[in-house]
Tab-separated table of C-alpha atoms in Angstrom:
chain	number	residue	atom	x	y	z
A	1	MET	CA	-21.454	155.531	151.879
A	2	LYS	CA	-21.128	153.958	155.345
A	3	MET	CA	-21.896	150.540	153.874
A	4	ALA	CA	-19.181	150.951	151.234
A	5	CYS	CA	-16.660	152.037	153.855
A	6	SER	CA	-17.646	149.085	156.042
A	7	SER	CA	-17.151	146.654	153.157
A	8	LEU	CA	-13.799	148.240	152.371
A	9	SER	CA	-12.738	147.915	156.012
A	10	VAL	CA	-13.667	144.209	156.107
A	11	SER	CA	-11.748	143.627	152.862
A	12	VAL	CA	-8.635	145.343	154.223
A	13	GLN	CA	-8.864	143.399	157.478
A	14	PHE	CA	-9.226	140.101	155.580
A	15	LYS	CA	-6.191	140.846	153.412
A	16	THR	CA	-4.206	141.827	156.482
A	17	ILE	CA	-5.100	138.581	158.247
A	18	LEU	CA	-4.290	136.569	155.112
A	19	LEU	CA	-0.931	138.302	154.816
A	20	LEU	CA	-0.121	137.558	158.446
A	21	VAL	CA	-1.027	133.887	157.972
A	22	CYS	CA	1.275	133.676	154.940
A	23	VAL	CA	4.109	135.289	156.875
A	24	VAL	CA	3.654	132.891	159.809
A	25	VAL	CA	3.601	129.851	157.507
A	26	SER	CA	6.700	131.066	155.659
A	27	VAL	CA	8.597	131.765	158.887
A	28	SER	CA	7.550	128.387	160.311
A	29	ALA	CA	8.745	126.518	157.219
A	30	SER	CA	12.034	128.394	157.305
A	31	ALA	CA	12.434	127.667	161.009
A	32	ILE	CA	11.770	123.959	160.465
A	33	GLU	CA	14.421	123.732	157.743
A	34	GLN	CA	16.865	125.748	159.846
A	35	THR	CA	16.214	123.458	162.810
A	36	GLN	CA	16.876	120.404	160.621
A	37	THR	CA	20.250	121.859	159.627
A	38	GLN	CA	21.163	122.948	163.150
A	39	THR	CA	20.425	119.558	164.724
A	40	GLN	CA	23.549	118.233	162.970
A	41	ARG	CA	26.771	120.103	163.619
A	42	GLU	CA	29.030	121.186	160.787
A	43	PHE	CA	31.180	118.386	159.391
A	44	ASP	CA	34.947	118.082	159.960
A	45	TYR	CA	36.278	116.837	156.612
A	46	PHE	CA	35.376	115.372	153.218
A	47	ALA	CA	35.824	111.761	152.155
A	48	LEU	CA	35.886	111.007	148.433
A	49	ALA	CA	34.616	107.420	148.296
A	50	LEU	CA	35.713	105.534	145.179
A	51	GLN	CA	34.425	102.163	143.981
A	52	TRP	CA	36.411	99.509	142.141
A	53	PRO	CA	34.004	98.246	139.439
A	54	GLY	CA	35.873	94.962	138.964
A	55	THR	CA	34.836	93.980	142.513
A	56	PHE	CA	31.479	95.701	142.757
A	57	CYS	CA	30.184	94.538	139.372
A	58	GLN	CA	30.829	90.892	140.165
A	59	ARG	CA	27.594	91.005	142.160
A	60	THR	CA	25.626	91.907	139.013
A	61	ARG	CA	23.012	89.233	138.288
A	62	TYR	CA	20.862	91.074	135.761
A	63	CYS	CA	21.167	94.195	133.676
A	64	CYS	CA	19.333	97.455	133.115
A	65	SER	CA	20.101	100.692	131.301
A	66	SER	CA	21.048	102.524	134.515
A	67	ASN	CA	23.684	99.963	135.569
A	68	ALA	CA	27.138	100.914	134.268
A	69	CYS	CA	28.345	97.358	134.887
A	70	CYS	CA	26.209	96.337	131.885
A	71	ARG	CA	27.781	98.609	129.272
A	72	ARG	CA	29.977	95.895	127.820
A	73	SER	CA	32.996	97.560	126.159
A	74	ASN	CA	31.929	100.896	127.686
A	75	ALA	CA	31.722	99.548	131.231
A	76	PRO	CA	33.955	101.457	133.697
A	77	THR	CA	37.599	100.396	133.734
A	78	GLU	CA	38.868	102.577	136.578
A	79	PHE	CA	37.826	103.671	140.034
A	80	THR	CA	34.498	105.498	139.851
A	81	ILE	CA	32.971	107.885	142.364
A	82	HIS	CA	30.620	106.550	145.012
A	83	GLY	CA	30.199	109.873	146.731
A	84	LEU	CA	31.731	112.991	148.234
A	85	TRP	CA	30.871	112.628	151.902
A	86	PRO	CA	31.059	115.188	154.728
A	87	ASP	CA	32.267	113.250	157.791
A	88	TYR	CA	33.066	113.767	161.460
A	89	ASN	CA	36.405	112.954	163.070
A	90	ASP	CA	34.705	110.560	165.489
A	91	GLY	CA	33.722	108.215	162.653
A	92	SER	CA	30.090	109.332	162.340
A	93	TRP	CA	28.594	111.599	159.706
A	94	PRO	CA	25.707	114.011	159.122
A	95	ALA	CA	22.912	112.989	156.750
A	96	CYS	CA	19.841	114.524	155.108
A	97	CYS	CA	20.599	117.996	156.423
A	98	THR	CA	17.983	119.976	154.453
A	99	ARG	CA	14.886	119.316	152.380
A	100	SER	CA	16.632	120.145	149.119
A	101	ASN	CA	15.192	117.678	146.620
A	102	PHE	CA	17.393	116.442	143.789
A	103	ASP	CA	16.715	118.019	140.386
A	104	GLU	CA	18.581	116.345	137.514
A	105	LYS	CA	18.010	119.342	135.254
A	106	LEU	CA	20.373	121.383	137.436
A	107	ILE	CA	23.305	119.139	136.500
A	108	SER	CA	22.437	118.588	132.835
A	109	THR	CA	25.765	120.068	131.658
A	110	LEU	CA	27.642	117.518	133.790
A	111	HIS	CA	25.523	114.552	132.754
A	112	ASP	CA	27.941	112.838	130.345
A	113	ASP	CA	30.868	113.034	132.761
A	114	LEU	CA	28.726	111.854	135.664
A	115	GLU	CA	27.567	108.854	133.633
A	116	LYS	CA	31.182	107.909	132.976
A	117	TYR	CA	32.940	108.775	136.232
A	118	TRP	CA	30.118	108.809	138.831
A	119	PRO	CA	27.781	106.075	137.526
A	120	SER	CA	25.391	103.773	139.314
A	121	LEU	CA	26.750	100.229	139.528
A	122	SER	CA	23.404	98.572	140.236
A	123	CYS	CA	19.822	98.439	139.020
A	124	GLY	CA	18.275	99.322	142.366
A	125	SER	CA	16.605	102.576	143.326
A	126	PRO	CA	18.145	103.753	146.610
A	127	SER	CA	16.083	105.519	149.231
A	128	THR	CA	16.043	109.288	149.373
A	129	CYS	CA	15.809	111.432	152.486
A	130	HIS	CA	12.098	112.112	152.231
A	131	GLY	CA	10.573	108.644	152.250
A	132	GLY	CA	10.763	107.774	148.576
A	133	LYS	CA	13.033	106.088	146.077
A	134	GLY	CA	15.224	107.850	143.571
A	135	SER	CA	18.315	107.683	141.411
A	136	PHE	CA	21.822	107.031	142.689
A	137	TRP	CA	22.665	110.726	142.226
A	138	ALA	CA	19.519	111.777	144.091
A	139	HIS	CA	20.553	109.605	147.030
A	140	GLU	CA	24.070	111.037	147.121
A	141	TRP	CA	22.913	114.663	146.915
A	142	GLU	CA	20.075	114.448	149.430
A	143	LYS	CA	21.903	112.288	151.986
A	144	HIS	CA	25.423	113.709	151.738
A	145	GLY	CA	25.485	116.771	149.489
A	146	THR	CA	22.985	118.701	151.589
A	147	CYS	CA	25.358	118.383	154.551
A	148	SER	CA	28.366	119.916	152.784
A	149	PHE	CA	27.287	123.492	153.620
A	150	PRO	CA	28.926	126.008	153.981
A	151	VAL	CA	31.753	124.728	151.748
A	152	ILE	CA	29.390	123.601	148.980
A	153	ARG	CA	26.084	125.435	148.758
A	154	ASP	CA	24.082	123.805	145.974
A	155	GLU	CA	23.485	120.648	143.965
A	156	TYR	CA	25.415	121.694	140.858
A	157	ASN	CA	28.554	122.618	142.773
A	158	TYR	CA	28.372	119.422	144.813
A	159	PHE	CA	28.702	117.249	141.716
A	160	LEU	CA	31.135	119.644	140.019
A	161	THR	CA	33.393	119.572	143.083
A	162	GLY	CA	33.245	115.785	143.296
A	163	LEU	CA	34.377	115.478	139.672
A	164	SER	CA	37.102	118.097	140.157
A	165	VAL	CA	38.623	116.310	143.151
A	166	TYR	CA	38.375	112.958	141.364
A	167	PHE	CA	40.328	114.208	138.351
A	168	LYS	CA	42.949	116.054	140.395
A	169	TYR	CA	43.686	113.053	142.634
A	170	ASN	CA	43.699	110.262	140.064
A	171	VAL	CA	43.958	107.059	142.102
A	172	THR	CA	43.703	104.728	139.105
A	173	GLN	CA	46.685	106.377	137.419
A	174	VAL	CA	48.762	106.371	140.613
A	175	LEU	CA	48.224	102.638	141.128
A	176	GLU	CA	48.828	101.826	137.459
A	177	ASP	CA	52.111	103.773	137.564
A	178	ALA	CA	53.122	101.706	140.623
A	179	GLY	CA	52.368	98.450	138.789
A	180	TYR	CA	49.009	97.696	140.364
A	181	ILE	CA	46.781	96.838	137.415
A	182	PRO	CA	43.583	94.765	137.162
A	183	SER	CA	44.179	91.032	137.226
A	184	ASN	CA	42.150	87.947	138.049
A	185	THR	CA	45.297	86.038	139.045
A	186	GLU	CA	47.630	88.521	140.766
A	187	LYS	CA	47.556	89.474	144.440
A	188	TYR	CA	49.070	92.760	145.556
A	189	PRO	CA	50.418	93.761	148.991
A	190	LEU	CA	47.931	95.984	150.825
A	191	GLY	CA	50.822	97.976	152.270
A	192	GLY	CA	52.181	98.633	148.785
A	193	ILE	CA	48.873	100.049	147.560
A	194	VAL	CA	48.578	102.286	150.619
A	195	SER	CA	52.194	103.459	150.214
A	196	ALA	CA	51.651	104.323	146.542
A	197	ILE	CA	48.743	106.587	147.518
A	198	GLU	CA	50.667	108.094	150.434
A	199	ASN	CA	53.675	108.866	148.224
A	200	ALA	CA	51.486	110.530	145.593
A	201	PHE	CA	49.158	112.551	147.813
A	202	HIS	CA	51.018	112.674	151.166
A	203	ALA	CA	48.002	111.329	153.045
A	204	THR	CA	46.790	107.901	154.150
A	205	PRO	CA	43.726	106.477	152.389
A	206	LYS	CA	41.205	104.006	153.751
A	207	LEU	CA	40.480	100.754	151.928
A	208	VAL	CA	37.444	98.496	152.125
A	209	CYS	CA	37.591	94.936	150.792
A	210	SER	CA	35.120	92.219	149.904
A	211	LYS	CA	36.316	88.605	149.832
A	212	GLY	CA	39.917	89.688	149.474
A	213	SER	CA	39.298	92.195	146.664
A	214	VAL	CA	39.496	95.982	146.920
A	215	GLU	CA	35.934	97.263	146.806
A	216	GLU	CA	36.322	100.890	147.885
A	217	LEU	CA	39.134	103.348	148.447
A	218	HIS	CA	38.559	106.586	150.330
A	219	LEU	CA	40.640	109.734	149.978
A	220	CYS	CA	40.131	112.354	152.662
A	221	PHE	CA	40.425	116.132	152.503
A	222	TYR	CA	40.317	119.203	154.683
A	223	LYS	CA	37.563	121.665	153.849
A	224	ASP	CA	39.909	123.474	151.434
A	225	PHE	CA	40.421	120.132	149.645
A	226	LYS	CA	44.007	119.646	150.672
A	227	PRO	CA	44.642	115.929	151.345
A	228	ARG	CA	44.664	114.623	154.909
A	229	ASP	CA	44.752	111.204	156.537
A	230	CYS	CA	41.457	109.379	156.603
A	231	VAL	CA	42.127	108.404	160.215
A	232	VAL	CA	43.032	110.941	162.906
A	233	GLY	CA	43.881	111.297	166.578
A	234	SER	CA	42.960	108.499	168.951
A	235	SER	CA	40.779	106.825	166.317
A	236	ARG	CA	43.708	106.251	163.936
A	237	LEU	CA	44.730	102.889	165.401
A	238	ASN	CA	41.167	101.606	165.564
A	239	ASP	CA	40.474	102.668	161.985
A	240	MET	CA	43.658	101.040	160.726
A	241	VAL	CA	42.750	97.804	162.524
A	242	SER	CA	39.281	98.019	160.981
A	243	SER	CA	40.753	98.509	157.498
A	244	LYS	CA	43.119	95.584	157.937
A	245	SER	CA	40.341	93.315	159.156
A	246	SER	CA	38.365	94.235	156.039
A	247	CYS	CA	41.372	93.707	153.751
A	248	PRO	CA	43.909	90.858	153.957
A	249	ARG	CA	47.662	91.458	153.633
A	250	TYR	CA	47.453	90.670	149.924
A	251	VAL	CA	44.495	91.915	147.894
A	252	SER	CA	43.269	91.698	144.330
A	253	LEU	CA	42.070	94.295	141.835
A	254	PRO	CA	39.895	91.987	139.727
A	255	ALA	CA	39.047	92.559	136.105
A	256	TYR	CA	35.415	92.170	135.159
A	257	VAL	CA	33.423	90.602	132.341
A	258	SER	CA	30.405	92.778	131.528
A	259	LEU	CA	27.091	91.029	130.986
A	260	GLY	CA	25.811	93.650	128.582
A	261	LEU	CA	22.160	94.558	128.286
A	262	ASP	CA	21.558	91.461	126.177
A	263	ARG	CA	23.381	89.307	128.762
A	264	VAL	CA	26.103	88.455	126.223
A	265	LYS	CA	29.425	88.432	128.019
A	266	ALA	CA	32.064	90.728	126.602
A	267	PRO	CA	35.692	91.256	127.694
A	268	PHE	CA	36.256	93.896	130.347
A	269	HIS	CA	39.388	95.529	128.946
A	270	TRP	CA	41.777	97.577	131.042
A	271	MET	CA	42.593	100.994	129.620
A	272	PRO	CA	45.525	102.389	131.605
A	273	ASP	CA	45.768	105.733	129.807
A	274	ILE	CA	42.959	107.904	131.127
A	275	VAL	CA	42.083	110.470	128.502
A	276	LEU	CA	40.399	113.558	129.872
A	277	LYS	CA	40.001	115.457	126.620
A	278	GLY	CA	37.326	118.061	126.409
A	279	LEU	CA	36.940	118.491	130.169
A	280	GLY	CA	38.154	122.074	129.989
A	281	SER	CA	38.843	124.238	133.009
A	282	LYS	CA	35.553	123.567	134.778
A	283	TYR	CA	37.133	120.682	136.715
A	284	VAL	CA	40.155	122.610	137.981
A	285	LEU	CA	40.083	123.116	141.736
C-alpha cells in the first residue's frame, strides 16, 4: 500500500511540474509577442497606397500567373491597391508588429475581388516578417496589417477594410470625371490632379512618380477613416517638396500594353465606367 501511494505521489508531482512548465512556456510566448507589439507605439493614421498599373507594369519583362500585368484584356485598367498602411505623423511607420502569419484560407471569400482590385503587379515573392518569402498579400498583412491594431484586429478585416475604403474613395473615377484619362501622349498638370482629389475628398493626397509618370497615389485617413491630408504640421512643407521632386509639373498617366502569359502583346484598353456589381453591402464602411 505504501508503494502504491508513493508511486501515486510521484505521478502527481510529475504532472504538477509538467503543468507548471507548460504555463511558464505559454506565459513566456505571450510576453514575447506582447513585447514585440509594445516596442512600436500605436500608429497615427492610415495611408491607402494605390498603384497606377500603366506605369508599374511597364517594368514587366516576363510573365507569370501571379502577375496581373500579364492578364492581357483582363489586366487592371484603374488604380489598384498596394496596401493599407498604418503610419506615423513623423514620416516613419511601424512594421511586423506581431507574429501573425498570413493564412490565405481566411480571406477566401474576398479572393476574386482581391485578385482584381488588390493584385500583385510582379512575379517576385516579397519577403515576409519571419525570414521567408511569401505572396504579395502575405507581405502586406504581416508587415503592415499586423500593425493596424486596435482599429483592425485580424487578417480578414484588414483586407475587407482596404477594399471598402478603395471603393468608397474611387480615385480612378474622380480623375476620369476631371478629364484625366490614360494616354501615352498627353501630359497633365500635377496641380490639377491634386486639386481634383482635394475637391472630391477634401484632403490632400501624396503622389509618387517614376520618369515623369504617376506611379503611386496615397490617400490618408484618420483612424475612423475620415479623409485627412497626407502631410501634417511642420512636415507638410518638406513632404510637398518631396512629392514635387518626385513628380514634375506635368505628369502622364500612361496606358499599357499587356504581354500576356504567352508574351503576345494585346491592347491595354481603358474602361472608364467602373462596374461594382455584386459587391453587396460587405464593402460599405
